[in-house]
mmCIF file of C-alpha atoms and ligand atoms in Angstrom:
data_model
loop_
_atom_site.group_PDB
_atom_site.id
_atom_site.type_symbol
_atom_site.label_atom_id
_atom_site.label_comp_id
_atom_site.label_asym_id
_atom_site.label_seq_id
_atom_site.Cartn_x
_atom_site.Cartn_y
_atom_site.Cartn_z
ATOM 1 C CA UNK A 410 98.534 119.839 114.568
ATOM 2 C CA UNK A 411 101.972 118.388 113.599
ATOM 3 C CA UNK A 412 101.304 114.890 111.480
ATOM 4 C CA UNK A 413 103.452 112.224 109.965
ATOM 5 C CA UNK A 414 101.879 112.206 106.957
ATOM 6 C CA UNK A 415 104.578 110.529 104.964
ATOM 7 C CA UNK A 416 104.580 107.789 107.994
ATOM 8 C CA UNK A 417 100.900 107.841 107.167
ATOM 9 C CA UNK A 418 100.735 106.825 104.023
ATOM 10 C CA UNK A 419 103.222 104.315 104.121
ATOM 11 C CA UNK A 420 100.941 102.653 106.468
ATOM 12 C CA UNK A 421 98.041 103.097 104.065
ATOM 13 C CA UNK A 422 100.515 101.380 101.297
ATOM 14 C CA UNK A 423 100.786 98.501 103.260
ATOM 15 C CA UNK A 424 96.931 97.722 102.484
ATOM 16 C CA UNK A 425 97.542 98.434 98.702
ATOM 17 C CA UNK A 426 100.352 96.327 98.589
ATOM 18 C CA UNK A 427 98.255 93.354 99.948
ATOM 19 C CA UNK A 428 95.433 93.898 97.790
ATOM 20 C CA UNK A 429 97.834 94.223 94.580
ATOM 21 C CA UNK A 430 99.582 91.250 95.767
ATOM 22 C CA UNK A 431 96.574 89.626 95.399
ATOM 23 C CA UNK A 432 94.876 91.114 92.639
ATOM 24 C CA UNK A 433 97.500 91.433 90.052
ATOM 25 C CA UNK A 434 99.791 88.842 91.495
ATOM 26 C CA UNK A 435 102.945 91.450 91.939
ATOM 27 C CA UNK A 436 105.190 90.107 94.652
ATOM 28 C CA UNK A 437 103.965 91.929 98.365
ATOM 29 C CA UNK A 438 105.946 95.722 99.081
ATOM 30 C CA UNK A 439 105.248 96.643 95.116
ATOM 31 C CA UNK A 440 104.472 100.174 96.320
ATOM 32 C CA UNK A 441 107.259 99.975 98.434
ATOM 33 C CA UNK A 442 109.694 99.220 95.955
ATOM 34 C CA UNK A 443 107.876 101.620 92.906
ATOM 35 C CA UNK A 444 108.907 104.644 95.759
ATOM 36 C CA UNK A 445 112.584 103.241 96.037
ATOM 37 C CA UNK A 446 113.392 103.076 92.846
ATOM 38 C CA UNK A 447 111.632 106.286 91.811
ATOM 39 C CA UNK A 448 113.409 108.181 94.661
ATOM 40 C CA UNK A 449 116.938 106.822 93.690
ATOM 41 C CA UNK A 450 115.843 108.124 89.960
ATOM 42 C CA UNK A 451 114.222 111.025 91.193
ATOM 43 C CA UNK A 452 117.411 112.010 93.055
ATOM 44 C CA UNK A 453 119.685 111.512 90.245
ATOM 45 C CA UNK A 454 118.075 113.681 88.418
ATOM 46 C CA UNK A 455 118.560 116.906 91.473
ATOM 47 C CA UNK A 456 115.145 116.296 92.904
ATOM 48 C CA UNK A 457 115.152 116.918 96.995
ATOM 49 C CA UNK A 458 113.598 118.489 100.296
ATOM 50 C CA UNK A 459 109.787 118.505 99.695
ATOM 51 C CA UNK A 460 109.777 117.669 96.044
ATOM 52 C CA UNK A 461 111.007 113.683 96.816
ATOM 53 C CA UNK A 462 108.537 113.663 99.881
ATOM 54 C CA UNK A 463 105.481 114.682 97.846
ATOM 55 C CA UNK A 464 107.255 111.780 94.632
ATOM 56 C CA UNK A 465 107.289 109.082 97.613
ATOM 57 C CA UNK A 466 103.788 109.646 98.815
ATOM 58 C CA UNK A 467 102.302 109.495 95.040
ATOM 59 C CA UNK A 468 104.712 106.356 94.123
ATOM 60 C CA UNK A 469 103.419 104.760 97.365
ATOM 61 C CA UNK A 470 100.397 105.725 96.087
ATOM 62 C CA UNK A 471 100.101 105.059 92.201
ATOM 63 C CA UNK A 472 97.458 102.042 92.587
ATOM 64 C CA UNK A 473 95.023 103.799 95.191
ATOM 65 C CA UNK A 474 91.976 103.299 93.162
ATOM 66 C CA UNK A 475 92.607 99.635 91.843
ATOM 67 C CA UNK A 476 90.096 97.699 94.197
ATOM 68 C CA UNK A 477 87.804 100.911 94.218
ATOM 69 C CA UNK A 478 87.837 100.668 89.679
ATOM 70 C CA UNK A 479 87.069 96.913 89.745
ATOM 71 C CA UNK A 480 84.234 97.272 92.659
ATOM 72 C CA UNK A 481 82.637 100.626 91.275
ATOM 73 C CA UNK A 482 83.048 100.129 87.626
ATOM 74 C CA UNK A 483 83.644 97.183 86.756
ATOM 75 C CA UNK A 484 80.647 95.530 89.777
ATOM 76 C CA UNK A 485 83.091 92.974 90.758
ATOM 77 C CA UNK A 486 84.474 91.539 93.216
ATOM 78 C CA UNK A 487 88.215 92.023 94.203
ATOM 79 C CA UNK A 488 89.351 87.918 95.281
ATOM 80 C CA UNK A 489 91.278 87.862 91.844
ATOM 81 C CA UNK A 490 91.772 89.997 88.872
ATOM 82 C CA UNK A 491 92.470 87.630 86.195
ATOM 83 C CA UNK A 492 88.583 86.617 86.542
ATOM 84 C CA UNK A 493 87.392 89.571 85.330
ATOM 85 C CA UNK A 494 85.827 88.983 82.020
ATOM 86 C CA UNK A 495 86.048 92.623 80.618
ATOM 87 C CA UNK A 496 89.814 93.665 80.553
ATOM 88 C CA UNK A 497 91.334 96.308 82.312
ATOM 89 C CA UNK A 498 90.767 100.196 81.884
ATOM 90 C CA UNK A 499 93.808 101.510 83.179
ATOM 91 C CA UNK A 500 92.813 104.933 82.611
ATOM 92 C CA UNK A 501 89.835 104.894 84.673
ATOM 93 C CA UNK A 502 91.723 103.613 87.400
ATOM 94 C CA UNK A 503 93.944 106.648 87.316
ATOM 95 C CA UNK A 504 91.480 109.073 86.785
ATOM 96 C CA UNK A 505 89.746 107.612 90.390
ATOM 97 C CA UNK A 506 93.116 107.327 91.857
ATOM 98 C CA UNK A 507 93.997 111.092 90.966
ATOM 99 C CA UNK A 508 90.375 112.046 92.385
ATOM 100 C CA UNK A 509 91.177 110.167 95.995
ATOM 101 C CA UNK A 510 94.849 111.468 96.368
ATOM 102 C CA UNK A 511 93.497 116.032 95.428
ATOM 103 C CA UNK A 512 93.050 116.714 98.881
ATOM 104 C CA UNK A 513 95.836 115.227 100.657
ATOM 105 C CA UNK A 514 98.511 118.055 101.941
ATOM 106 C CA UNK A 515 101.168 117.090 99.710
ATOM 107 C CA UNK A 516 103.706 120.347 99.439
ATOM 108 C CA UNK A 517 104.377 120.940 96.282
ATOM 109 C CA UNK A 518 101.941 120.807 92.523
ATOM 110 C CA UNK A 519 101.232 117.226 91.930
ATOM 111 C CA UNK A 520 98.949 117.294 89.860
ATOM 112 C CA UNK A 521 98.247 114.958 87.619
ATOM 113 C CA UNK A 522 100.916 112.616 88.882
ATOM 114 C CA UNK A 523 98.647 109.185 89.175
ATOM 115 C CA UNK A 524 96.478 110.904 86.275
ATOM 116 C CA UNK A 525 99.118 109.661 83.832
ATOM 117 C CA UNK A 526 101.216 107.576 85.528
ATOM 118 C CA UNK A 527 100.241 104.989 82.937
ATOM 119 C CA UNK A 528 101.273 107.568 79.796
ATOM 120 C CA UNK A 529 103.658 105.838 77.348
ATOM 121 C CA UNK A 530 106.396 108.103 76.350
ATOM 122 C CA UNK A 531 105.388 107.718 72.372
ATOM 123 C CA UNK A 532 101.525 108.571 73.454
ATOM 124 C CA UNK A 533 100.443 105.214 72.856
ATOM 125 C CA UNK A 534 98.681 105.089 76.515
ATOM 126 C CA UNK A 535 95.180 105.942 77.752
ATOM 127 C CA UNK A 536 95.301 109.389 77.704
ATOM 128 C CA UNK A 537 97.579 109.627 74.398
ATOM 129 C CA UNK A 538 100.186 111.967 76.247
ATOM 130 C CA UNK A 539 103.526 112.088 74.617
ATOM 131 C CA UNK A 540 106.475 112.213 77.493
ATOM 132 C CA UNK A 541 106.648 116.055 76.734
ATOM 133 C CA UNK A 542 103.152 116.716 78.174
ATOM 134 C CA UNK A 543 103.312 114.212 81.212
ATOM 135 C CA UNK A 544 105.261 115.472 84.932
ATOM 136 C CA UNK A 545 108.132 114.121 85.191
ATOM 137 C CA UNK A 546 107.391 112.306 88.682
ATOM 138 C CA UNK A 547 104.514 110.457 86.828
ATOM 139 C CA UNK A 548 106.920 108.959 84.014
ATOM 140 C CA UNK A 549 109.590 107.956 86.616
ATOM 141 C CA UNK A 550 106.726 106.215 88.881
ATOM 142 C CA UNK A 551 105.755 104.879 85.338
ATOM 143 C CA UNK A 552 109.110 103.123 84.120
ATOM 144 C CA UNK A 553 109.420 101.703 88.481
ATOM 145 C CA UNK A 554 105.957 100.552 88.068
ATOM 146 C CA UNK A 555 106.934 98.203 85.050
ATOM 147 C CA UNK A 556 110.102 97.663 85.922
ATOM 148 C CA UNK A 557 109.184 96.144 89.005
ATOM 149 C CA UNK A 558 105.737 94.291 87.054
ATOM 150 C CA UNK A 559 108.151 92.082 84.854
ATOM 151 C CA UNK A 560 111.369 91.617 86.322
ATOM 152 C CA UNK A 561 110.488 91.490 90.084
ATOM 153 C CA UNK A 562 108.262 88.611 89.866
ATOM 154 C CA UNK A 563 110.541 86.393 92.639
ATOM 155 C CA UNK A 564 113.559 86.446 94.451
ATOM 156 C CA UNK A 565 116.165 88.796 93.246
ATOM 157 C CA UNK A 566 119.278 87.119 91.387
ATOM 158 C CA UNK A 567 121.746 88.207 88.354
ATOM 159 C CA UNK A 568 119.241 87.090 85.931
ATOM 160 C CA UNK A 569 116.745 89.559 87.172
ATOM 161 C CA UNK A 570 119.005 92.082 86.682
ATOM 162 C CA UNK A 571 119.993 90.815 83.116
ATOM 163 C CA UNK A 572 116.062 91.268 82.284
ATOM 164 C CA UNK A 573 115.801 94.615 84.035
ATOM 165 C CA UNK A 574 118.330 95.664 81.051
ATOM 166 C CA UNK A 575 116.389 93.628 78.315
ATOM 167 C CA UNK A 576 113.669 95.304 79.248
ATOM 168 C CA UNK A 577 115.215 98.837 79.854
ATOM 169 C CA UNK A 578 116.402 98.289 75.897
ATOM 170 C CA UNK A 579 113.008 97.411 74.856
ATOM 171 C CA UNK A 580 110.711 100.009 76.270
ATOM 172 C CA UNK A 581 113.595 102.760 75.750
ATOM 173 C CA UNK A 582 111.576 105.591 73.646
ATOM 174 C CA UNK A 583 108.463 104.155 72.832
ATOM 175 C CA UNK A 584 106.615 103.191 76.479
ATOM 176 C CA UNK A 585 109.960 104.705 78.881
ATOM 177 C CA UNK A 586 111.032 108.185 77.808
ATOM 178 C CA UNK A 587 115.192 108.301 77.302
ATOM 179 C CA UNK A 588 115.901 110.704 80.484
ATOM 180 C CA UNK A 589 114.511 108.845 82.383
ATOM 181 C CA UNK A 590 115.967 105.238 81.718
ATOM 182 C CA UNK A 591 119.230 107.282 81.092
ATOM 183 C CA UNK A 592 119.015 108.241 85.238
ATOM 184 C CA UNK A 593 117.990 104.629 86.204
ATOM 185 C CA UNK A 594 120.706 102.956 84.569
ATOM 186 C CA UNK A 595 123.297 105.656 86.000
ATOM 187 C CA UNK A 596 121.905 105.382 89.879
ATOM 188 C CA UNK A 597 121.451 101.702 89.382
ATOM 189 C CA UNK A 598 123.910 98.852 88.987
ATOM 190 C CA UNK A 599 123.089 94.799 89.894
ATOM 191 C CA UNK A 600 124.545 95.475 93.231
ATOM 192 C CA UNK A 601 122.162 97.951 94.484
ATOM 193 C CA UNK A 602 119.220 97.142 92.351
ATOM 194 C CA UNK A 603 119.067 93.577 94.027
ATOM 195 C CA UNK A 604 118.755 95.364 97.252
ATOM 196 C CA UNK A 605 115.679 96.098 96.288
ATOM 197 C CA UNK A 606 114.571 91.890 97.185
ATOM 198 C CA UNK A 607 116.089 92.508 100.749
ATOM 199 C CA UNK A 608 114.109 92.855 104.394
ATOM 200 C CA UNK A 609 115.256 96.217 104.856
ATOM 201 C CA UNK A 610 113.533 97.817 101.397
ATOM 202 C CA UNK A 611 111.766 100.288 104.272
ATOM 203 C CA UNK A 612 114.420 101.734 105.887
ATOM 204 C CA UNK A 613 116.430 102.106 102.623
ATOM 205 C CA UNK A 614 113.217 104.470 101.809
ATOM 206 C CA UNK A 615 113.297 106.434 104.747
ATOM 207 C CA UNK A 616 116.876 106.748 105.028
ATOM 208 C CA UNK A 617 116.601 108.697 101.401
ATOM 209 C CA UNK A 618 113.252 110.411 102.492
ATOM 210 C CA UNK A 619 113.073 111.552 105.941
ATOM 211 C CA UNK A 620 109.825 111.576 107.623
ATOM 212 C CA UNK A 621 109.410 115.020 108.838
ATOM 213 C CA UNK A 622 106.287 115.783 110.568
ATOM 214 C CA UNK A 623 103.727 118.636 108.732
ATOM 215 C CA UNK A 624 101.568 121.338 110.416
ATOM 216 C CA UNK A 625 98.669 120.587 109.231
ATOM 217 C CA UNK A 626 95.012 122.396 108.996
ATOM 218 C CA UNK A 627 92.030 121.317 110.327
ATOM 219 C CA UNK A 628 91.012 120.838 106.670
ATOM 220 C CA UNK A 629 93.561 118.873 105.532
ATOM 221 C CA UNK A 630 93.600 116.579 108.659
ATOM 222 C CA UNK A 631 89.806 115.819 107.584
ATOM 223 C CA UNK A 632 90.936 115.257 103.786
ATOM 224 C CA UNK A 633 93.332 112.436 105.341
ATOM 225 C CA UNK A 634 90.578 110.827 107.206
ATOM 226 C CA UNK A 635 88.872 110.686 104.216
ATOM 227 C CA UNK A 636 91.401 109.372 102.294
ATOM 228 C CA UNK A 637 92.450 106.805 104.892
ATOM 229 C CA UNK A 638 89.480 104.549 105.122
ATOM 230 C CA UNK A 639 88.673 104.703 101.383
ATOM 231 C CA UNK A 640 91.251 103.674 99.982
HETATM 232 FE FE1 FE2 B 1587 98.380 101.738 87.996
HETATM 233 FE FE1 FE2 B 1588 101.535 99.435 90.310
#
């Protein structure tokens, strides 16, 4: 059977978006953006076809396992994360999120993407990685994933660009690896970046990503049920 799976998922990130929104207080279409800006890195640096389809599912992706982390191990409930007295483990939520996301059909190795998508590049996150031993797709979803934590906190304007570069100048070796700000800052200028706060953030993505439908297994059409409703 021939599936959108891409189309799929970005429904899926719809819910995570909400729940993040919520939980963590990011602005709503965080996942949306994360897989914009990673693509437009990922691209930069001569990533296409399949590779930037599998990149856009696990950046639309990254934060599968957040409400699953605080309801299975930390016995809470999800109405607001800054109630939660013990602070959190971001390494356990990437170690469920990397469980959830195994069996989906993505085309190309993946693994562990979400894993370490929380890896600083001077090894000074959960898993102690140093940007040498972490994928490449997880350290671009990694510097997106910040970038859009602190400096997309409203609407869009010069001055959020201004911070994107304070921040790029901050992070640059110790939590953001070099190549990988070094691609940002060459596919991104204030113009486009603040395209980002626009109404049409979706088909920008899909425009750079077409959604081409899979043949999929039996098999792997049951591992996206799974996924579906868990998440
Ligand atoms: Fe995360
Ligand atoms: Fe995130």
């Amino acid at each position: 059977m021939k599936l959108d799976v891409l189309g799929l998922l970005g429904a899926c990130s719809y819910a995570l978006d909400c729940v993040e929104a919520e939980l963590v207080h990011v602005t709503d279409k965080h996942a949306k953006r994360v897989a914009y800006m990673s693509v437009c890195v990922a691209e930069q640096m001569g990533i296409q076809g399949e590779s930037l389809q599998d990149l856009t599912a696990c950046a639309l992706l990254h934060d599968n396992a957040l409400t699953q982390y605080i309801q299975e191990e930390l016995h809470s409930d999800t109405t607001d994360i800054s109630k939660l007295e013990e602070p959190l483990q971001l390494g356990l939520h990437c170690s469920l999120g990397e469980r959830n996301i195994q069996d989906l059909p993505f085309q190309t190795d993946i693994r562990n993407v979400i894993l370490y998508h929380h890896e600083n590049a001077d090894g000074s996150g959960p898993f102690g990685k140093k940007w040498t031993e972490i994928p490449l797709f997880a350290r671009i979803i990694h510097l997106c994933d910040l970038l859009d934590l602190t400096c997309c906190t409203g609407t869009l304007t010069s001055d959020t660009w201004k911070k994107v570069k304070d921040f790029l100048q901050a992070v640059n070796g110790s939590v953001v690896d070099e190549v990988c700000i070094e691609a940002f800052l060459q596919v991104f200028s204030e113009e486009n970046f603040l395209l980002l706060g626009g109404d049409d953030l979706e088909n920008c993505l899909w425009s750079k990503v077409p959604r081409i439908k899979q043949n999929l297994s039996f098999e792997q059409i049951k591992s996206l049920a799974k996924f579906l409703p868990g998440s």
